[in-house]
């Protein structure tokens, strides 16, 4: 989050309202629409018994998962073993994930099962897109990269290494990487074998100090590990520069969400 002055931010300063209290109405939806006061909101996007559905889902037992075949620790042995698993499946990570489903690596494993989520979000206009990502992972539209250019970018990345924020703090870098790996967010692989993985690309890492909030809402500094997907290699390309933005789903409420988050941080600190 960007820095927020939580002492008394002017955009969220408390005011006293002298407006008369709102009069509640018991008009039906059709009466409101026929009055011409409000536009038709369209078909419902939530089930009419939303609370009951959520309560019922929360009562369902947790899904029992299988162990992942990969090793999540920073060691040469783990990296070599992980590479051997990939090689045995012709470097098809998707087939490995599906062969061990359900596991902590399964697509959408951090969420409730799709069948349960559909009971809540099935009416939402974006549900089909959400379901596809829960079933098959995220697949973002990128401009194709010729084979020789990809190999050239990989050679550049190996020669370049990481940004100074990472290379000048090796102990902190290892600590942050190890946290990611032990949480299952990173898969250790031997660097000297990276060229054998079809379609492999690399991005330089960096360590950035940013503001976050602790459990009490106080703004505190935190070291964050980043992957610079905007860094352009000698070919002039990067992952972010290849994104076909016109094919991305529109962000309808990005500004609103940011204001709500800032308001929540400021209100929590003030009150």
PDB file of C-alpha atoms in Angstrom:
ATOM      1  CA  UNK A   1       0.000   0.000   0.000  1.00  0.00           C
ATOM      2  CA  UNK A   2       1.152   3.581  -0.572  1.00  0.00           C
ATOM      3  CA  UNK A   3       2.062   5.604   2.536  1.00  0.00           C
ATOM      4  CA  UNK A   4      -1.007   6.972   4.275  1.00  0.00           C
ATOM      5  CA  UNK A   5      -1.115   9.795   6.807  1.00  0.00           C
ATOM      6  CA  UNK A   6      -3.387   8.261   9.420  1.00  0.00           C
ATOM      7  CA  UNK A   7      -3.300  11.157  11.885  1.00  0.00           C
ATOM      8  CA  UNK A   8      -6.205  13.004  10.331  1.00  0.00           C
ATOM      9  CA  UNK A   9      -6.241  12.553   6.550  1.00  0.00           C
ATOM     10  CA  UNK A  10      -8.277  15.394   5.020  1.00  0.00           C
ATOM     11  CA  UNK A  11     -10.094  13.162   2.559  1.00  0.00           C
ATOM     12  CA  UNK A  12     -11.384  11.005   5.423  1.00  0.00           C
ATOM     13  CA  UNK A  13     -11.794  13.675   8.141  1.00  0.00           C
ATOM     14  CA  UNK A  14     -14.866  13.109  10.283  1.00  0.00           C
ATOM     15  CA  UNK A  15     -17.748  15.558   9.792  1.00  0.00           C
ATOM     16  CA  UNK A  16     -21.072  16.095  11.489  1.00  0.00           C
ATOM     17  CA  UNK A  17     -24.088  15.691   9.259  1.00  0.00           C
ATOM     18  CA  UNK A  18     -27.223  17.762   9.914  1.00  0.00           C
ATOM     19  CA  UNK A  19     -29.252  16.071   7.215  1.00  0.00           C
ATOM     20  CA  UNK A  20     -32.550  14.504   8.340  1.00  0.00           C
ATOM     21  CA  UNK A  21     -32.498  10.744   8.843  1.00  0.00           C
ATOM     22  CA  UNK A  22     -33.303   8.635   5.807  1.00  0.00           C
ATOM     23  CA  UNK A  23     -36.814   7.309   5.531  1.00  0.00           C
ATOM     24  CA  UNK A  24     -36.821   3.572   4.962  1.00  0.00           C
ATOM     25  CA  UNK A  25     -39.218   2.248   2.371  1.00  0.00           C
ATOM     26  CA  UNK A  26     -40.855  -1.111   1.919  1.00  0.00           C
ATOM     27  CA  UNK A  27     -41.442  -0.702  -1.817  1.00  0.00           C
ATOM     28  CA  UNK A  28     -40.976  -3.816  -3.887  1.00  0.00           C
ATOM     29  CA  UNK A  29     -38.358  -4.064  -6.611  1.00  0.00           C
ATOM     30  CA  UNK A  30     -41.002  -3.643  -9.324  1.00  0.00           C
ATOM     31  CA  UNK A  31     -42.483  -0.588  -7.593  1.00  0.00           C
ATOM     32  CA  UNK A  32     -39.048   1.029  -7.438  1.00  0.00           C
ATOM     33  CA  UNK A  33     -38.362   0.265 -11.095  1.00  0.00           C
ATOM     34  CA  UNK A  34     -41.777   1.521 -12.213  1.00  0.00           C
ATOM     35  CA  UNK A  35     -41.269   4.752 -10.313  1.00  0.00           C
ATOM     36  CA  UNK A  36     -38.428   5.619 -12.660  1.00  0.00           C
ATOM     37  CA  UNK A  37     -36.175   6.605  -9.735  1.00  0.00           C
ATOM     38  CA  UNK A  38     -33.632   3.851 -10.283  1.00  0.00           C
ATOM     39  CA  UNK A  39     -32.327   2.070 -13.336  1.00  0.00           C
ATOM     40  CA  UNK A  40     -32.908  -1.661 -13.582  1.00  0.00           C
ATOM     41  CA  UNK A  41     -29.855  -3.307 -11.966  1.00  0.00           C
ATOM     42  CA  UNK A  42     -30.342  -6.334 -14.210  1.00  0.00           C
ATOM     43  CA  UNK A  43     -30.462  -9.971 -13.157  1.00  0.00           C
ATOM     44  CA  UNK A  44     -29.295 -10.845  -9.631  1.00  0.00           C
ATOM     45  CA  UNK A  45     -25.629 -11.757  -9.169  1.00  0.00           C
ATOM     46  CA  UNK A  46     -26.026 -13.324  -5.713  1.00  0.00           C
ATOM     47  CA  UNK A  47     -28.318 -16.156  -4.593  1.00  0.00           C
ATOM     48  CA  UNK A  48     -31.394 -14.995  -2.714  1.00  0.00           C
ATOM     49  CA  UNK A  49     -30.429 -17.209   0.244  1.00  0.00           C
ATOM     50  CA  UNK A  50     -26.788 -16.073   0.311  1.00  0.00           C
ATOM     51  CA  UNK A  51     -26.366 -16.202   4.097  1.00  0.00           C
ATOM     52  CA  UNK A  52     -27.808 -19.707   4.337  1.00  0.00           C
ATOM     53  CA  UNK A  53     -25.555 -20.918   1.513  1.00  0.00           C
ATOM     54  CA  UNK A  54     -22.426 -19.480   3.156  1.00  0.00           C
ATOM     55  CA  UNK A  55     -23.322 -21.047   6.516  1.00  0.00           C
ATOM     56  CA  UNK A  56     -23.907 -24.428   4.879  1.00  0.00           C
ATOM     57  CA  UNK A  57     -20.576 -24.272   3.012  1.00  0.00           C
ATOM     58  CA  UNK A  58     -18.701 -23.369   6.205  1.00  0.00           C
ATOM     59  CA  UNK A  59     -20.127 -26.521   7.793  1.00  0.00           C
ATOM     60  CA  UNK A  60     -18.660 -28.755   5.081  1.00  0.00           C
ATOM     61  CA  UNK A  61     -15.551 -30.762   6.059  1.00  0.00           C
ATOM     62  CA  UNK A  62     -12.187 -29.708   4.700  1.00  0.00           C
ATOM     63  CA  UNK A  63     -10.903 -31.532   1.635  1.00  0.00           C
ATOM     64  CA  UNK A  64      -8.212 -34.153   2.262  1.00  0.00           C
ATOM     65  CA  UNK A  65      -5.252 -33.501  -0.036  1.00  0.00           C
ATOM     66  CA  UNK A  66      -2.403 -35.591  -1.412  1.00  0.00           C
ATOM     67  CA  UNK A  67       1.246 -34.799  -0.809  1.00  0.00           C
ATOM     68  CA  UNK A  68       3.107 -32.899  -3.494  1.00  0.00           C
ATOM     69  CA  UNK A  69       5.842 -34.866  -5.302  1.00  0.00           C
ATOM     70  CA  UNK A  70       8.165 -31.840  -5.218  1.00  0.00           C
ATOM     71  CA  UNK A  71      10.637 -30.885  -2.499  1.00  0.00           C
ATOM     72  CA  UNK A  72      10.306 -27.407  -1.031  1.00  0.00           C
ATOM     73  CA  UNK A  73      13.601 -26.632   0.661  1.00  0.00           C
ATOM     74  CA  UNK A  74      16.680 -24.746  -0.451  1.00  0.00           C
ATOM     75  CA  UNK A  75      19.164 -27.509  -1.093  1.00  0.00           C
ATOM     76  CA  UNK A  76      20.990 -28.893  -4.103  1.00  0.00           C
ATOM     77  CA  UNK A  77      19.387 -32.296  -3.486  1.00  0.00           C
ATOM     78  CA  UNK A  78      15.865 -30.804  -3.579  1.00  0.00           C
ATOM     79  CA  UNK A  79      16.618 -28.867  -6.767  1.00  0.00           C
ATOM     80  CA  UNK A  80      18.016 -31.942  -8.539  1.00  0.00           C
ATOM     81  CA  UNK A  81      15.083 -34.102  -7.411  1.00  0.00           C
ATOM     82  CA  UNK A  82      12.559 -31.514  -8.618  1.00  0.00           C
ATOM     83  CA  UNK A  83      14.268 -31.302 -11.999  1.00  0.00           C
ATOM     84  CA  UNK A  84      14.188 -35.097 -12.330  1.00  0.00           C
ATOM     85  CA  UNK A  85      10.415 -35.059 -11.671  1.00  0.00           C
ATOM     86  CA  UNK A  86       9.897 -32.428 -14.368  1.00  0.00           C
ATOM     87  CA  UNK A  87      12.112 -34.298 -16.815  1.00  0.00           C
ATOM     88  CA  UNK A  88      10.248 -37.579 -16.237  1.00  0.00           C
ATOM     89  CA  UNK A  89       7.015 -35.831 -17.279  1.00  0.00           C
ATOM     90  CA  UNK A  90       8.585 -34.213 -20.350  1.00  0.00           C
ATOM     91  CA  UNK A  91       8.632 -30.889 -18.448  1.00  0.00           C
ATOM     92  CA  UNK A  92       4.828 -30.794 -18.406  1.00  0.00           C
ATOM     93  CA  UNK A  93       4.070 -29.172 -15.063  1.00  0.00           C
ATOM     94  CA  UNK A  94       0.319 -29.249 -15.738  1.00  0.00           C
ATOM     95  CA  UNK A  95       0.308 -33.052 -16.015  1.00  0.00           C
ATOM     96  CA  UNK A  96       2.194 -33.375 -12.707  1.00  0.00           C
ATOM     97  CA  UNK A  97      -0.237 -31.059 -10.936  1.00  0.00           C
ATOM     98  CA  UNK A  98      -3.265 -32.940 -12.269  1.00  0.00           C
ATOM     99  CA  UNK A  99      -1.758 -36.379 -11.545  1.00  0.00           C
ATOM    100  CA  UNK A 100      -1.521 -35.511  -7.830  1.00  0.00           C
ATOM    101  CA  UNK A 101      -4.857 -33.682  -7.523  1.00  0.00           C
ATOM    102  CA  UNK A 102      -5.996 -32.697  -4.995  1.00  0.00           C
ATOM    103  CA  UNK A 103      -2.770 -31.395  -3.517  1.00  0.00           C
ATOM    104  CA  UNK A 104      -1.503 -28.055  -2.180  1.00  0.00           C
ATOM    105  CA  UNK A 105      -0.227 -27.376  -5.724  1.00  0.00           C
ATOM    106  CA  UNK A 106      -3.595 -27.940  -7.393  1.00  0.00           C
ATOM    107  CA  UNK A 107      -5.090 -25.008  -9.245  1.00  0.00           C
ATOM    108  CA  UNK A 108      -7.266 -23.012  -6.856  1.00  0.00           C
ATOM    109  CA  UNK A 109      -6.212 -25.131  -3.869  1.00  0.00           C
ATOM    110  CA  UNK A 110      -6.214 -22.066  -1.612  1.00  0.00           C
ATOM    111  CA  UNK A 111      -9.960 -21.684  -2.198  1.00  0.00           C
ATOM    112  CA  UNK A 112     -12.998 -23.773  -1.424  1.00  0.00           C
ATOM    113  CA  UNK A 113     -13.918 -26.493  -3.981  1.00  0.00           C
ATOM    114  CA  UNK A 114     -15.367 -25.129  -7.219  1.00  0.00           C
ATOM    115  CA  UNK A 115     -18.727 -26.821  -6.635  1.00  0.00           C
ATOM    116  CA  UNK A 116     -19.120 -24.936  -3.351  1.00  0.00           C
ATOM    117  CA  UNK A 117     -17.973 -21.606  -4.789  1.00  0.00           C
ATOM    118  CA  UNK A 118     -20.421 -21.968  -7.665  1.00  0.00           C
ATOM    119  CA  UNK A 119     -23.293 -21.930  -5.189  1.00  0.00           C
ATOM    120  CA  UNK A 120     -22.207 -18.416  -4.178  1.00  0.00           C
ATOM    121  CA  UNK A 121     -20.745 -16.936  -7.361  1.00  0.00           C
ATOM    122  CA  UNK A 122     -22.495 -18.957 -10.067  1.00  0.00           C
ATOM    123  CA  UNK A 123     -24.826 -16.059 -11.006  1.00  0.00           C
ATOM    124  CA  UNK A 124     -22.012 -13.542 -11.306  1.00  0.00           C
ATOM    125  CA  UNK A 125     -21.264 -12.482 -14.914  1.00  0.00           C
ATOM    126  CA  UNK A 126     -17.553 -13.231 -14.385  1.00  0.00           C
ATOM    127  CA  UNK A 127     -18.102 -16.684 -12.911  1.00  0.00           C
ATOM    128  CA  UNK A 128     -17.106 -18.621 -16.066  1.00  0.00           C
ATOM    129  CA  UNK A 129     -13.759 -16.821 -16.187  1.00  0.00           C
ATOM    130  CA  UNK A 130     -13.231 -17.368 -12.465  1.00  0.00           C
ATOM    131  CA  UNK A 131     -14.101 -21.048 -12.759  1.00  0.00           C
ATOM    132  CA  UNK A 132     -11.653 -21.539 -15.642  1.00  0.00           C
ATOM    133  CA  UNK A 133      -8.817 -20.127 -13.531  1.00  0.00           C
ATOM    134  CA  UNK A 134      -9.761 -22.251 -10.534  1.00  0.00           C
ATOM    135  CA  UNK A 135      -9.809 -25.378 -12.733  1.00  0.00           C
ATOM    136  CA  UNK A 136      -6.838 -24.690 -15.008  1.00  0.00           C
ATOM    137  CA  UNK A 137      -4.836 -21.806 -13.528  1.00  0.00           C
ATOM    138  CA  UNK A 138      -4.176 -18.346 -14.918  1.00  0.00           C
ATOM    139  CA  UNK A 139      -3.330 -18.056 -18.581  1.00  0.00           C
ATOM    140  CA  UNK A 140      -2.607 -14.473 -19.579  1.00  0.00           C
ATOM    141  CA  UNK A 141      -2.463 -13.202 -23.173  1.00  0.00           C
ATOM    142  CA  UNK A 142       1.127 -12.553 -24.286  1.00  0.00           C
ATOM    143  CA  UNK A 143       2.607 -11.742 -27.644  1.00  0.00           C
ATOM    144  CA  UNK A 144       4.573 -14.768 -28.902  1.00  0.00           C
ATOM    145  CA  UNK A 145       8.340 -14.721 -28.492  1.00  0.00           C
ATOM    146  CA  UNK A 146      10.487 -16.318 -31.233  1.00  0.00           C
ATOM    147  CA  UNK A 147      12.628 -19.239 -30.088  1.00  0.00           C
ATOM    148  CA  UNK A 148      15.989 -17.567 -30.771  1.00  0.00           C
ATOM    149  CA  UNK A 149      14.919 -14.383 -29.001  1.00  0.00           C
ATOM    150  CA  UNK A 150      13.767 -16.423 -26.013  1.00  0.00           C
ATOM    151  CA  UNK A 151      17.115 -18.203 -25.833  1.00  0.00           C
ATOM    152  CA  UNK A 152      18.919 -14.874 -26.115  1.00  0.00           C
ATOM    153  CA  UNK A 153      16.858 -13.421 -23.250  1.00  0.00           C
ATOM    154  CA  UNK A 154      17.666 -16.471 -21.137  1.00  0.00           C
ATOM    155  CA  UNK A 155      21.397 -16.035 -21.743  1.00  0.00           C
ATOM    156  CA  UNK A 156      21.135 -12.338 -20.860  1.00  0.00           C
ATOM    157  CA  UNK A 157      19.311 -13.174 -17.626  1.00  0.00           C
ATOM    158  CA  UNK A 158      21.924 -15.723 -16.564  1.00  0.00           C
ATOM    159  CA  UNK A 159      24.707 -13.211 -17.214  1.00  0.00           C
ATOM    160  CA  UNK A 160      22.916 -10.327 -15.490  1.00  0.00           C
ATOM    161  CA  UNK A 161      21.799 -12.026 -12.286  1.00  0.00           C
ATOM    162  CA  UNK A 162      19.700  -9.981  -9.849  1.00  0.00           C
ATOM    163  CA  UNK A 163      19.294  -6.298  -9.054  1.00  0.00           C
ATOM    164  CA  UNK A 164      21.566  -4.601  -6.507  1.00  0.00           C
ATOM    165  CA  UNK A 165      18.878  -4.591  -3.818  1.00  0.00           C
ATOM    166  CA  UNK A 166      19.165  -8.390  -3.845  1.00  0.00           C
ATOM    167  CA  UNK A 167      22.862  -8.925  -4.572  1.00  0.00           C
ATOM    168  CA  UNK A 168      23.992  -6.466  -1.878  1.00  0.00           C
ATOM    169  CA  UNK A 169      21.894  -8.250   0.783  1.00  0.00           C
ATOM    170  CA  UNK A 170      22.618 -11.967   0.190  1.00  0.00           C
ATOM    171  CA  UNK A 171      21.532 -13.109   3.649  1.00  0.00           C
ATOM    172  CA  UNK A 172      18.234 -11.244   3.445  1.00  0.00           C
ATOM    173  CA  UNK A 173      17.722 -12.488  -0.120  1.00  0.00           C
ATOM    174  CA  UNK A 174      18.175 -16.100   0.959  1.00  0.00           C
ATOM    175  CA  UNK A 175      15.827 -15.597   3.907  1.00  0.00           C
ATOM    176  CA  UNK A 176      13.052 -14.181   1.712  1.00  0.00           C
ATOM    177  CA  UNK A 177      13.528 -16.801  -0.992  1.00  0.00           C
ATOM    178  CA  UNK A 178      13.475 -19.557   1.613  1.00  0.00           C
ATOM    179  CA  UNK A 179      10.204 -18.208   3.031  1.00  0.00           C
ATOM    180  CA  UNK A 180       8.657 -18.347  -0.445  1.00  0.00           C
ATOM    181  CA  UNK A 181       9.969 -21.839  -1.119  1.00  0.00           C
ATOM    182  CA  UNK A 182       8.872 -23.266   2.227  1.00  0.00           C
ATOM    183  CA  UNK A 183       5.401 -21.786   1.628  1.00  0.00           C
ATOM    184  CA  UNK A 184       5.201 -23.541  -1.733  1.00  0.00           C
ATOM    185  CA  UNK A 185       5.397 -20.339  -3.797  1.00  0.00           C
ATOM    186  CA  UNK A 186       8.754 -21.161  -5.383  1.00  0.00           C
ATOM    187  CA  UNK A 187      10.115 -24.390  -6.853  1.00  0.00           C
ATOM    188  CA  UNK A 188      13.886 -24.913  -6.426  1.00  0.00           C
ATOM    189  CA  UNK A 189      15.590 -26.025  -9.646  1.00  0.00           C
ATOM    190  CA  UNK A 190      19.280 -26.312 -10.600  1.00  0.00           C
ATOM    191  CA  UNK A 191      20.346 -23.165 -12.429  1.00  0.00           C
ATOM    192  CA  UNK A 192      22.710 -25.020 -14.769  1.00  0.00           C
ATOM    193  CA  UNK A 193      19.737 -27.002 -16.153  1.00  0.00           C
ATOM    194  CA  UNK A 194      17.465 -24.038 -16.827  1.00  0.00           C
ATOM    195  CA  UNK A 195      18.224 -24.042 -20.577  1.00  0.00           C
ATOM    196  CA  UNK A 196      16.749 -27.557 -20.867  1.00  0.00           C
ATOM    197  CA  UNK A 197      13.292 -26.439 -19.769  1.00  0.00           C
ATOM    198  CA  UNK A 198      11.232 -25.609 -22.890  1.00  0.00           C
ATOM    199  CA  UNK A 199      10.021 -22.007 -22.979  1.00  0.00           C
ATOM    200  CA  UNK A 200      11.889 -21.011 -19.806  1.00  0.00           C
ATOM    201  CA  UNK A 201      12.372 -17.309 -19.099  1.00  0.00           C
ATOM    202  CA  UNK A 202      13.916 -15.557 -16.108  1.00  0.00           C
ATOM    203  CA  UNK A 203      13.400 -12.229 -14.363  1.00  0.00           C
ATOM    204  CA  UNK A 204      15.837 -10.484 -11.996  1.00  0.00           C
ATOM    205  CA  UNK A 205      14.894 -10.426  -8.335  1.00  0.00           C
ATOM    206  CA  UNK A 206      15.113  -7.442  -6.053  1.00  0.00           C
ATOM    207  CA  UNK A 207      14.430  -6.636  -2.400  1.00  0.00           C
ATOM    208  CA  UNK A 208      12.224  -3.585  -1.899  1.00  0.00           C
ATOM    209  CA  UNK A 209      11.418  -1.958   1.437  1.00  0.00           C
ATOM    210  CA  UNK A 210       7.754  -0.977   1.486  1.00  0.00           C
ATOM    211  CA  UNK A 211       5.094  -0.026   3.984  1.00  0.00           C
ATOM    212  CA  UNK A 212       2.556  -2.521   5.213  1.00  0.00           C
ATOM    213  CA  UNK A 213       0.378  -2.842   8.328  1.00  0.00           C
ATOM    214  CA  UNK A 214       0.759  -5.142  11.305  1.00  0.00           C
ATOM    215  CA  UNK A 215      -2.004  -6.961  13.177  1.00  0.00           C
ATOM    216  CA  UNK A 216      -2.900  -3.775  15.082  1.00  0.00           C
ATOM    217  CA  UNK A 217      -3.149  -1.617  11.948  1.00  0.00           C
ATOM    218  CA  UNK A 218       0.129   0.248  12.495  1.00  0.00           C
ATOM    219  CA  UNK A 219       2.086   1.138   9.385  1.00  0.00           C
ATOM    220  CA  UNK A 220       5.414  -0.706   9.488  1.00  0.00           C
ATOM    221  CA  UNK A 221       8.229  -1.266   7.015  1.00  0.00           C
ATOM    222  CA  UNK A 222       8.678  -4.656   5.384  1.00  0.00           C
ATOM    223  CA  UNK A 223      11.275  -6.111   3.027  1.00  0.00           C
ATOM    224  CA  UNK A 224       9.520  -7.596   0.013  1.00  0.00           C
ATOM    225  CA  UNK A 225      10.975  -9.933  -2.574  1.00  0.00           C
ATOM    226  CA  UNK A 226      10.086  -8.921  -6.129  1.00  0.00           C
ATOM    227  CA  UNK A 227      10.500 -10.396  -9.609  1.00  0.00           C
ATOM    228  CA  UNK A 228      11.063  -7.601 -12.106  1.00  0.00           C
ATOM    229  CA  UNK A 229       8.898  -8.741 -15.008  1.00  0.00           C
ATOM    230  CA  UNK A 230       9.246  -5.295 -16.608  1.00  0.00           C
ATOM    231  CA  UNK A 231      13.024  -5.542 -17.036  1.00  0.00           C
ATOM    232  CA  UNK A 232      13.881  -5.586 -20.745  1.00  0.00           C
ATOM    233  CA  UNK A 233      16.744  -7.721 -21.980  1.00  0.00           C
ATOM    234  CA  UNK A 234      18.920  -6.882 -24.992  1.00  0.00           C
ATOM    235  CA  UNK A 235      16.127  -8.046 -27.289  1.00  0.00           C
ATOM    236  CA  UNK A 236      13.967  -5.215 -25.903  1.00  0.00           C
ATOM    237  CA  UNK A 237      11.299  -7.542 -24.548  1.00  0.00           C
ATOM    238  CA  UNK A 238       9.954  -8.343 -21.093  1.00  0.00           C
ATOM    239  CA  UNK A 239       6.983 -10.319 -19.877  1.00  0.00           C
ATOM    240  CA  UNK A 240       5.023  -7.157 -19.065  1.00  0.00           C
ATOM    241  CA  UNK A 241       5.847  -5.542 -22.409  1.00  0.00           C
ATOM    242  CA  UNK A 242       4.379  -8.566 -24.211  1.00  0.00           C
ATOM    243  CA  UNK A 243       0.990  -8.438 -22.464  1.00  0.00           C
ATOM    244  CA  UNK A 244      -1.913  -7.874 -24.869  1.00  0.00           C
ATOM    245  CA  UNK A 245      -3.801  -5.392 -22.721  1.00  0.00           C
ATOM    246  CA  UNK A 246      -6.755  -5.265 -25.073  1.00  0.00           C
ATOM    247  CA  UNK A 247      -7.424  -8.943 -24.272  1.00  0.00           C
ATOM    248  CA  UNK A 248      -7.374  -8.474 -20.491  1.00  0.00           C
ATOM    249  CA  UNK A 249     -10.658  -8.281 -18.560  1.00  0.00           C
ATOM    250  CA  UNK A 250     -11.491  -4.663 -17.702  1.00  0.00           C
ATOM    251  CA  UNK A 251     -10.800  -3.418 -14.176  1.00  0.00           C
ATOM    252  CA  UNK A 252     -14.073  -1.787 -13.159  1.00  0.00           C
ATOM    253  CA  UNK A 253     -13.511  -0.892  -9.526  1.00  0.00           C
ATOM    254  CA  UNK A 254      -9.731  -0.566  -9.114  1.00  0.00           C
ATOM    255  CA  UNK A 255      -9.851   3.064  -7.954  1.00  0.00           C
ATOM    256  CA  UNK A 256     -12.734   2.386  -5.582  1.00  0.00           C
ATOM    257  CA  UNK A 257     -10.963  -0.567  -3.977  1.00  0.00           C
ATOM    258  CA  UNK A 258      -7.818   1.507  -3.439  1.00  0.00           C
ATOM    259  CA  UNK A 259      -9.806   4.293  -1.764  1.00  0.00           C
ATOM    260  CA  UNK A 260     -11.608   1.799   0.472  1.00  0.00           C
ATOM    261  CA  UNK A 261      -8.309   0.230   1.554  1.00  0.00           C
ATOM    262  CA  UNK A 262      -6.796   3.628   2.317  1.00  0.00           C
ATOM    263  CA  UNK A 263      -9.919   4.623   4.219  1.00  0.00           C
ATOM    264  CA  UNK A 264      -9.820   1.390   6.248  1.00  0.00           C
ATOM    265  CA  UNK A 265      -6.171   1.912   7.165  1.00  0.00           C
ATOM    266  CA  UNK A 266      -6.761   5.527   8.121  1.00  0.00           C
ATOM    267  CA  UNK A 267      -9.942   4.796  10.098  1.00  0.00           C
ATOM    268  CA  UNK A 268      -8.327   1.911  11.948  1.00  0.00           C
ATOM    269  CA  UNK A 269      -5.429   4.091  13.049  1.00  0.00           C
ATOM    270  CA  UNK A 270      -7.673   7.000  14.040  1.00  0.00           C
ATOM    271  CA  UNK A 271     -10.470   5.192  15.819  1.00  0.00           C
TER     272      UNK A 271
END
